[in-house]
PDB file of C-alpha atoms in Angstrom:
ATOM      1  CA  UNK A1462       4.193  11.296  17.756  1.00 52.00           C
ATOM      2  CA  UNK A1463       0.924  10.568  19.533  1.00 51.00           C
ATOM      3  CA  UNK A1464       0.225   7.396  21.511  1.00 49.00           C
ATOM      4  CA  UNK A1465      -1.736   6.036  18.544  1.00 46.00           C
ATOM      5  CA  UNK A1466       1.199   6.745  16.228  1.00 70.00           C
ATOM      6  CA  UNK A1467       3.552   4.763  18.461  1.00 63.00           C
ATOM      7  CA  UNK A1468       1.180   1.792  18.485  1.00 65.00           C
ATOM      8  CA  UNK A1469       1.037   1.862  14.687  1.00 64.00           C
ATOM      9  CA  UNK A1470       4.829   2.176  14.553  1.00 62.00           C
ATOM     10  CA  UNK A1471       5.171  -0.840  16.864  1.00 59.00           C
ATOM     11  CA  UNK A1472       3.051  -2.885  14.450  1.00 61.00           C
ATOM     12  CA  UNK A1473       4.730  -1.711  11.246  1.00 62.00           C
ATOM     13  CA  UNK A1474       8.315  -1.772  12.573  1.00 62.00           C
ATOM     14  CA  UNK A1475       8.761  -4.632  15.052  1.00 59.00           C
ATOM     15  CA  UNK A1476      12.568  -4.208  15.242  1.00 64.00           C
ATOM     16  CA  UNK A1477      13.199  -7.770  16.357  1.00 68.00           C
ATOM     17  CA  UNK A1478      16.860  -8.345  15.532  1.00 71.00           C
ATOM     18  CA  UNK A1479      20.161  -9.408  17.042  1.00 86.00           C
ATOM     19  CA  UNK A1480      22.321  -7.011  19.029  1.00 91.00           C
ATOM     20  CA  UNK A1481      25.071  -5.797  16.693  1.00 87.00           C
ATOM     21  CA  UNK A1482      28.707  -6.807  17.131  1.00 88.00           C
ATOM     22  CA  UNK A1483      29.634  -3.113  17.121  1.00 85.00           C
ATOM     23  CA  UNK A1484      27.433  -2.456  20.134  1.00 89.00           C
ATOM     24  CA  UNK A1485      28.667  -5.588  21.907  1.00 92.00           C
ATOM     25  CA  UNK A1486      32.274  -4.401  21.579  1.00 90.00           C
ATOM     26  CA  UNK A1487      31.386  -0.884  22.716  1.00 89.00           C
ATOM     27  CA  UNK A1488      29.488  -2.125  25.766  1.00 93.00           C
ATOM     28  CA  UNK A1489      32.223  -4.563  26.729  1.00 93.00           C
ATOM     29  CA  UNK A1490      34.855  -1.823  26.420  1.00 91.00           C
ATOM     30  CA  UNK A1491      33.067   0.819  28.493  1.00 91.00           C
ATOM     31  CA  UNK A1492      30.639  -1.031  30.781  1.00 94.00           C
ATOM     32  CA  UNK A1493      31.602  -4.684  30.724  1.00 92.00           C
ATOM     33  CA  UNK A1494      33.266  -4.631  34.157  1.00 93.00           C
ATOM     34  CA  UNK A1495      30.213  -3.494  36.099  1.00 96.00           C
ATOM     35  CA  UNK A1496      28.946  -5.715  38.902  1.00 97.00           C
ATOM     36  CA  UNK A1497      26.252  -8.269  38.102  1.00 97.00           C
ATOM     37  CA  UNK A1498      24.191  -6.498  40.768  1.00 98.00           C
ATOM     38  CA  UNK A1499      24.188  -3.211  38.835  1.00 98.00           C
ATOM     39  CA  UNK A1500      20.755  -1.878  37.866  1.00 98.00           C
ATOM     40  CA  UNK A1501      20.069  -1.170  34.192  1.00 99.00           C
ATOM     41  CA  UNK A1502      17.251   0.789  32.559  1.00 99.00           C
ATOM     42  CA  UNK A1503      16.452   0.268  28.874  1.00 99.00           C
ATOM     43  CA  UNK A1504      14.765   3.563  27.966  1.00 98.00           C
ATOM     44  CA  UNK A1505      12.536   2.903  24.955  1.00 96.00           C
ATOM     45  CA  UNK A1506      13.056  -0.846  25.175  1.00 96.00           C
ATOM     46  CA  UNK A1507      10.953  -1.678  22.106  1.00 92.00           C
ATOM     47  CA  UNK A1508      10.487  -5.418  21.646  1.00 93.00           C
ATOM     48  CA  UNK A1509      13.123  -6.218  24.251  1.00 95.00           C
ATOM     49  CA  UNK A1510      16.008  -7.238  22.002  1.00 94.00           C
ATOM     50  CA  UNK A1511      18.549  -6.127  24.616  1.00 97.00           C
ATOM     51  CA  UNK A1512      17.017  -8.072  27.499  1.00 97.00           C
ATOM     52  CA  UNK A1513      18.896 -11.301  26.786  1.00 95.00           C
ATOM     53  CA  UNK A1514      22.075  -9.335  26.034  1.00 97.00           C
ATOM     54  CA  UNK A1515      21.965  -7.503  29.369  1.00 98.00           C
ATOM     55  CA  UNK A1516      21.240 -10.842  31.054  1.00 97.00           C
ATOM     56  CA  UNK A1517      24.760 -11.888  30.053  1.00 96.00           C
ATOM     57  CA  UNK A1518      26.108  -9.164  32.362  1.00 97.00           C
ATOM     58  CA  UNK A1519      23.476  -8.449  35.026  1.00 98.00           C
ATOM     59  CA  UNK A1520      20.953 -10.229  37.219  1.00 98.00           C
ATOM     60  CA  UNK A1521      17.630 -10.284  35.387  1.00 98.00           C
ATOM     61  CA  UNK A1522      15.812  -8.864  38.407  1.00 98.00           C
ATOM     62  CA  UNK A1523      17.914  -5.700  37.998  1.00 98.00           C
ATOM     63  CA  UNK A1524      17.068  -5.128  34.319  1.00 99.00           C
ATOM     64  CA  UNK A1525      14.240  -2.638  33.805  1.00 99.00           C
ATOM     65  CA  UNK A1526      12.566  -1.246  30.708  1.00 99.00           C
ATOM     66  CA  UNK A1527      10.162   1.559  29.821  1.00 98.00           C
ATOM     67  CA  UNK A1528       8.255   1.900  26.560  1.00 96.00           C
ATOM     68  CA  UNK A1529       5.542   4.193  25.144  1.00 93.00           C
ATOM     69  CA  UNK A1530       3.851   1.356  23.228  1.00 92.00           C
ATOM     70  CA  UNK A1531       1.424  -0.885  25.109  1.00 93.00           C
ATOM     71  CA  UNK A1532       1.880  -3.547  22.420  1.00 92.00           C
ATOM     72  CA  UNK A1533       5.631  -3.595  22.894  1.00 94.00           C
ATOM     73  CA  UNK A1534       5.329  -3.758  26.673  1.00 96.00           C
ATOM     74  CA  UNK A1535       3.027  -6.767  26.294  1.00 95.00           C
ATOM     75  CA  UNK A1536       5.511  -8.439  23.953  1.00 94.00           C
ATOM     76  CA  UNK A1537       8.388  -7.886  26.387  1.00 96.00           C
ATOM     77  CA  UNK A1538       6.384  -9.456  29.190  1.00 97.00           C
ATOM     78  CA  UNK A1539       5.544 -12.400  26.929  1.00 96.00           C
ATOM     79  CA  UNK A1540       9.256 -13.232  26.615  1.00 94.00           C
ATOM     80  CA  UNK A1541       9.655 -13.255  30.390  1.00 96.00           C
ATOM     81  CA  UNK A1542      10.800  -9.708  31.099  1.00 97.00           C
ATOM     82  CA  UNK A1543       8.946  -8.763  34.263  1.00 95.00           C
ATOM     83  CA  UNK A1544      10.309  -5.280  35.017  1.00 98.00           C
ATOM     84  CA  UNK A1545       8.896  -3.502  31.963  1.00 98.00           C
ATOM     85  CA  UNK A1546       6.688  -0.445  32.408  1.00 98.00           C
ATOM     86  CA  UNK A1547       4.384   1.430  30.081  1.00 97.00           C
ATOM     87  CA  UNK A1548       5.433   5.103  30.055  1.00 96.00           C
ATOM     88  CA  UNK A1549       2.943   7.634  28.656  1.00 94.00           C
ATOM     89  CA  UNK A1550       4.454  10.463  26.630  1.00 92.00           C
ATOM     90  CA  UNK A1551       5.998  13.216  28.800  1.00 95.00           C
ATOM     91  CA  UNK A1552       5.421  11.282  32.010  1.00 97.00           C
ATOM     92  CA  UNK A1553       8.048  11.143  34.781  1.00 98.00           C
ATOM     93  CA  UNK A1554       9.962   7.891  35.021  1.00 98.00           C
ATOM     94  CA  UNK A1555       8.360   5.597  37.643  1.00 98.00           C
ATOM     95  CA  UNK A1556      11.589   5.190  39.595  1.00 98.00           C
ATOM     96  CA  UNK A1557      13.250   6.724  42.630  1.00 98.00           C
ATOM     97  CA  UNK A1558      16.176   9.122  42.441  1.00 98.00           C
ATOM     98  CA  UNK A1559      19.618   7.614  41.747  1.00 98.00           C
ATOM     99  CA  UNK A1560      18.287   4.104  41.193  1.00 98.00           C
ATOM    100  CA  UNK A1561      20.280   2.999  38.130  1.00 99.00           C
ATOM    101  CA  UNK A1562      23.932   2.407  37.333  1.00 98.00           C
ATOM    102  CA  UNK A1563      23.308   2.371  33.574  1.00 98.00           C
ATOM    103  CA  UNK A1564      20.678   3.728  31.205  1.00 98.00           C
ATOM    104  CA  UNK A1565      20.538   2.330  27.675  1.00 97.00           C
ATOM    105  CA  UNK A1566      18.798   4.135  24.817  1.00 96.00           C
ATOM    106  CA  UNK A1567      18.927   2.623  21.314  1.00 93.00           C
ATOM    107  CA  UNK A1568      17.584   4.827  18.506  1.00 90.00           C
ATOM    108  CA  UNK A1569      15.043   6.635  20.648  1.00 94.00           C
ATOM    109  CA  UNK A1570      16.106  10.272  20.894  1.00 93.00           C
ATOM    110  CA  UNK A1571      15.530  10.929  17.193  1.00 93.00           C
ATOM    111  CA  UNK A1572      11.834  10.163  17.813  1.00 90.00           C
ATOM    112  CA  UNK A1573      11.552  12.812  20.555  1.00 94.00           C
ATOM    113  CA  UNK A1574      10.712  16.403  19.516  1.00 93.00           C
ATOM    114  CA  UNK A1575      13.467  18.861  20.396  1.00 91.00           C
ATOM    115  CA  UNK A1576      11.119  20.816  22.651  1.00 94.00           C
ATOM    116  CA  UNK A1577      10.616  17.644  24.742  1.00 95.00           C
ATOM    117  CA  UNK A1578      14.129  16.162  24.852  1.00 95.00           C
ATOM    118  CA  UNK A1579      15.180  18.360  27.779  1.00 94.00           C
ATOM    119  CA  UNK A1580      12.434  16.878  29.956  1.00 96.00           C
ATOM    120  CA  UNK A1581      13.634  13.337  29.333  1.00 96.00           C
ATOM    121  CA  UNK A1582      17.310  14.176  29.826  1.00 95.00           C
ATOM    122  CA  UNK A1583      16.502  15.686  33.222  1.00 95.00           C
ATOM    123  CA  UNK A1584      14.528  12.575  34.149  1.00 98.00           C
ATOM    124  CA  UNK A1585      17.324  10.236  33.073  1.00 97.00           C
ATOM    125  CA  UNK A1586      19.808  12.352  35.002  1.00 96.00           C
ATOM    126  CA  UNK A1587      17.546  12.077  38.061  1.00 97.00           C
ATOM    127  CA  UNK A1588      17.311   8.277  38.091  1.00 98.00           C
ATOM    128  CA  UNK A1589      21.016   7.687  37.441  1.00 98.00           C
ATOM    129  CA  UNK A1590      23.345   7.168  40.371  1.00 97.00           C
ATOM    130  CA  UNK A1591      26.040   9.746  41.060  1.00 94.00           C
ATOM    131  CA  UNK A1592      28.554   7.885  38.928  1.00 90.00           C
ATOM    132  CA  UNK A1593      25.927   6.510  36.528  1.00 96.00           C
ATOM    133  CA  UNK A1594      26.359   6.306  32.772  1.00 95.00           C
ATOM    134  CA  UNK A1595      24.043   6.317  29.792  1.00 95.00           C
ATOM    135  CA  UNK A1596      24.800   4.713  26.447  1.00 94.00           C
ATOM    136  CA  UNK A1597      22.759   5.578  23.373  1.00 90.00           C
ATOM    137  CA  UNK A1598      22.661   5.037  19.625  1.00 91.00           C
ATOM    138  CA  UNK A1599      21.234   7.425  17.051  1.00 90.00           C
ATOM    139  CA  UNK A1600      21.527   7.916  13.270  1.00 89.00           C
ATOM    140  CA  UNK A1601      24.191  10.377  12.120  1.00 85.00           C
ATOM    141  CA  UNK A1602      22.470  13.053  10.033  1.00 76.00           C
ATOM    142  CA  UNK A1603      22.791  14.076   7.264  1.00 70.00           C
ATOM    143  CA  UNK A1604      25.101  11.142   6.450  1.00 71.00           C
ATOM    144  CA  UNK A1605      22.335   8.688   7.286  1.00 67.00           C
ATOM    145  CA  UNK A1606      20.579   9.827   4.104  1.00 66.00           C
ATOM    146  CA  UNK A1607      23.512   8.647   1.965  1.00 68.00           C
ATOM    147  CA  UNK A1608      23.073   5.172   3.404  1.00 66.00           C
ATOM    148  CA  UNK A1609      19.352   5.344   2.601  1.00 64.00           C
ATOM    149  CA  UNK A1610      20.196   6.018  -1.042  1.00 69.00           C
ATOM    150  CA  UNK A1611      22.822   3.272  -1.084  1.00 64.00           C
ATOM    151  CA  UNK A1612      20.340   0.764   0.361  1.00 67.00           C
ATOM    152  CA  UNK A1613      17.679   1.780  -2.152  1.00 69.00           C
ATOM    153  CA  UNK A1614      20.093   1.096  -5.014  1.00 77.00           C
ATOM    154  CA  UNK A1615      21.719  -2.058  -3.645  1.00 75.00           C
ATOM    155  CA  UNK A1616      18.406  -3.628  -2.629  1.00 71.00           C
ATOM    156  CA  UNK A1617      16.515  -2.287  -5.653  1.00 72.00           C
ATOM    157  CA  UNK A1618      13.866  -0.833  -3.390  1.00 71.00           C
ATOM    158  CA  UNK A1619      13.094   2.807  -4.174  1.00 72.00           C
ATOM    159  CA  UNK A1620      11.007   3.169  -1.008  1.00 66.00           C
ATOM    160  CA  UNK A1621      14.240   3.101   1.007  1.00 62.00           C
ATOM    161  CA  UNK A1622      15.141   6.541  -0.345  1.00 69.00           C
ATOM    162  CA  UNK A1623      12.451   8.074   1.837  1.00 75.00           C
ATOM    163  CA  UNK A1624      13.628   9.072   5.284  1.00 68.00           C
ATOM    164  CA  UNK A1625      11.923   7.650   8.359  1.00 74.00           C
ATOM    165  CA  UNK A1626       9.027  10.073   9.007  1.00 77.00           C
ATOM    166  CA  UNK A1627       9.152   9.313  12.735  1.00 81.00           C
ATOM    167  CA  UNK A1628      12.622  10.862  13.008  1.00 86.00           C
ATOM    168  CA  UNK A1629      11.521  14.273  14.257  1.00 87.00           C
ATOM    169  CA  UNK A1630      14.964  15.254  15.574  1.00 92.00           C
ATOM    170  CA  UNK A1631      18.193  14.808  13.614  1.00 90.00           C
ATOM    171  CA  UNK A1632      21.595  14.691  15.279  1.00 88.00           C
ATOM    172  CA  UNK A1633      25.244  14.820  14.358  1.00 85.00           C
ATOM    173  CA  UNK A1634      28.224  14.727  16.737  1.00 83.00           C
ATOM    174  CA  UNK A1635      28.096  18.437  17.604  1.00 85.00           C
ATOM    175  CA  UNK A1636      24.351  18.535  18.226  1.00 88.00           C
ATOM    176  CA  UNK A1637      24.560  15.547  20.544  1.00 86.00           C
ATOM    177  CA  UNK A1638      27.217  17.182  22.694  1.00 87.00           C
ATOM    178  CA  UNK A1639      25.097  20.328  22.934  1.00 89.00           C
ATOM    179  CA  UNK A1640      22.002  18.358  23.937  1.00 90.00           C
ATOM    180  CA  UNK A1641      23.613  16.424  26.787  1.00 90.00           C
ATOM    181  CA  UNK A1642      25.763  19.158  28.273  1.00 86.00           C
ATOM    182  CA  UNK A1643      25.781  20.500  30.966  1.00 79.00           C
ATOM    183  CA  UNK A1644      24.035  17.538  32.660  1.00 87.00           C
ATOM    184  CA  UNK A1645      26.499  14.942  31.376  1.00 91.00           C
ATOM    185  CA  UNK A1646      30.080  14.587  30.263  1.00 88.00           C
ATOM    186  CA  UNK A1647      30.130  13.089  26.778  1.00 83.00           C
ATOM    187  CA  UNK A1648      32.078  10.451  24.866  1.00 80.00           C
ATOM    188  CA  UNK A1649      31.031   9.829  21.261  1.00 76.00           C
ATOM    189  CA  UNK A1650      32.150   7.126  18.860  1.00 69.00           C
ATOM    190  CA  UNK A1651      31.113   6.329  15.287  1.00 62.00           C
ATOM    191  CA  UNK A1652      29.739   2.915  14.447  1.00 60.00           C
ATOM    192  CA  UNK A1653      31.295   3.045  11.002  1.00 51.00           C
ATOM    193  CA  UNK A1654      29.164   1.578   8.252  1.00 47.00           C
ATOM    194  CA  UNK A1655      29.619  -0.132   4.923  1.00 45.00           C
ATOM    195  CA  UNK A1656      31.942   2.551   3.566  1.00 43.00           C
ATOM    196  CA  UNK A1657      34.049   3.932   6.403  1.00 43.00           C
ATOM    197  CA  UNK A1658      33.853   1.252   9.076  1.00 48.00           C
ATOM    198  CA  UNK A1659      37.582   1.309   9.852  1.00 48.00           C
ATOM    199  CA  UNK A1660      38.104   5.032  10.245  1.00 47.00           C
ATOM    200  CA  UNK A1661      38.327   6.706  13.667  1.00 48.00           C
ATOM    201  CA  UNK A1662      35.804   9.275  14.965  1.00 48.00           C
ATOM    202  CA  UNK A1663      34.553  10.619  11.662  1.00 56.00           C
ATOM    203  CA  UNK A1664      31.915  12.573   9.815  1.00 59.00           C
ATOM    204  CA  UNK A1665      30.884   9.644   7.627  1.00 64.00           C
ATOM    205  CA  UNK A1666      29.665   7.278  10.328  1.00 73.00           C
ATOM    206  CA  UNK A1667      26.228   5.775   9.666  1.00 72.00           C
ATOM    207  CA  UNK A1668      25.273   5.866  13.340  1.00 80.00           C
ATOM    208  CA  UNK A1669      26.722   7.328  16.504  1.00 84.00           C
ATOM    209  CA  UNK A1670      27.187   5.535  19.798  1.00 86.00           C
ATOM    210  CA  UNK A1671      27.376   7.893  22.741  1.00 86.00           C
ATOM    211  CA  UNK A1672      28.439   7.286  26.314  1.00 91.00           C
ATOM    212  CA  UNK A1673      27.562  10.022  28.790  1.00 92.00           C
ATOM    213  CA  UNK A1674      28.345  10.143  32.490  1.00 93.00           C
ATOM    214  CA  UNK A1675      26.259  11.964  35.040  1.00 91.00           C
ATOM    215  CA  UNK A1676      27.860  15.282  35.890  1.00 80.00           C
ATOM    216  CA  UNK A1677      27.641  16.354  39.507  1.00 69.00           C
ATOM    217  CA  UNK A1678      26.608  19.846  40.538  1.00 63.00           C
ATOM    218  CA  UNK A1679      29.632  22.067  41.011  1.00 55.00           C
ATOM    219  CA  UNK A1680      31.930  19.630  39.173  1.00 50.00           C
ATOM    220  CA  UNK A1681      33.323  20.655  35.794  1.00 51.00           C
TER     221      UNK A1681
END
């Protein structure tokens, strides 16, 4: 997507919603014991829905965000989030090496072309501390399409059958592992969904939550 496309997307899809209970449980389980002084980067922070959530765990001065939409950056600043930066496409992150304890990335990687994802993974690896972790959420393809059909029928809205045209990269569990290795060790969990929300790690999950830890050079 071009810069203009992202600005249009920001207008058409504001994504102002509550943080899901599924994510809250996942974060509490894996990252809830971090110090309040830990530094957090929200990569692709959108309209800043996670800012107040992260404020429950960390000092607000240590919560940073980057976003490719000028409109979304302005909105985040309007709600009091000071450490938000506009990040042009394929630009290095404006942070020093090993600055962050945690990177968060909610439904961003599916918007990044596969030929560009390696650049961003290297950058995220660079700014994470030696024991740093990244948590991300992404739709589980092709299963996500079944949920699109279900929503179209249940909500009587045929337009929901159409896939999101901004999803230029589609991931399942295996593809995600391949993308993040060898730079990170990987833990993946399903988020469930309306049909299979009580099953363990499974093919039918609507979305995938991933937790990856920075892998050190020479360490398997």
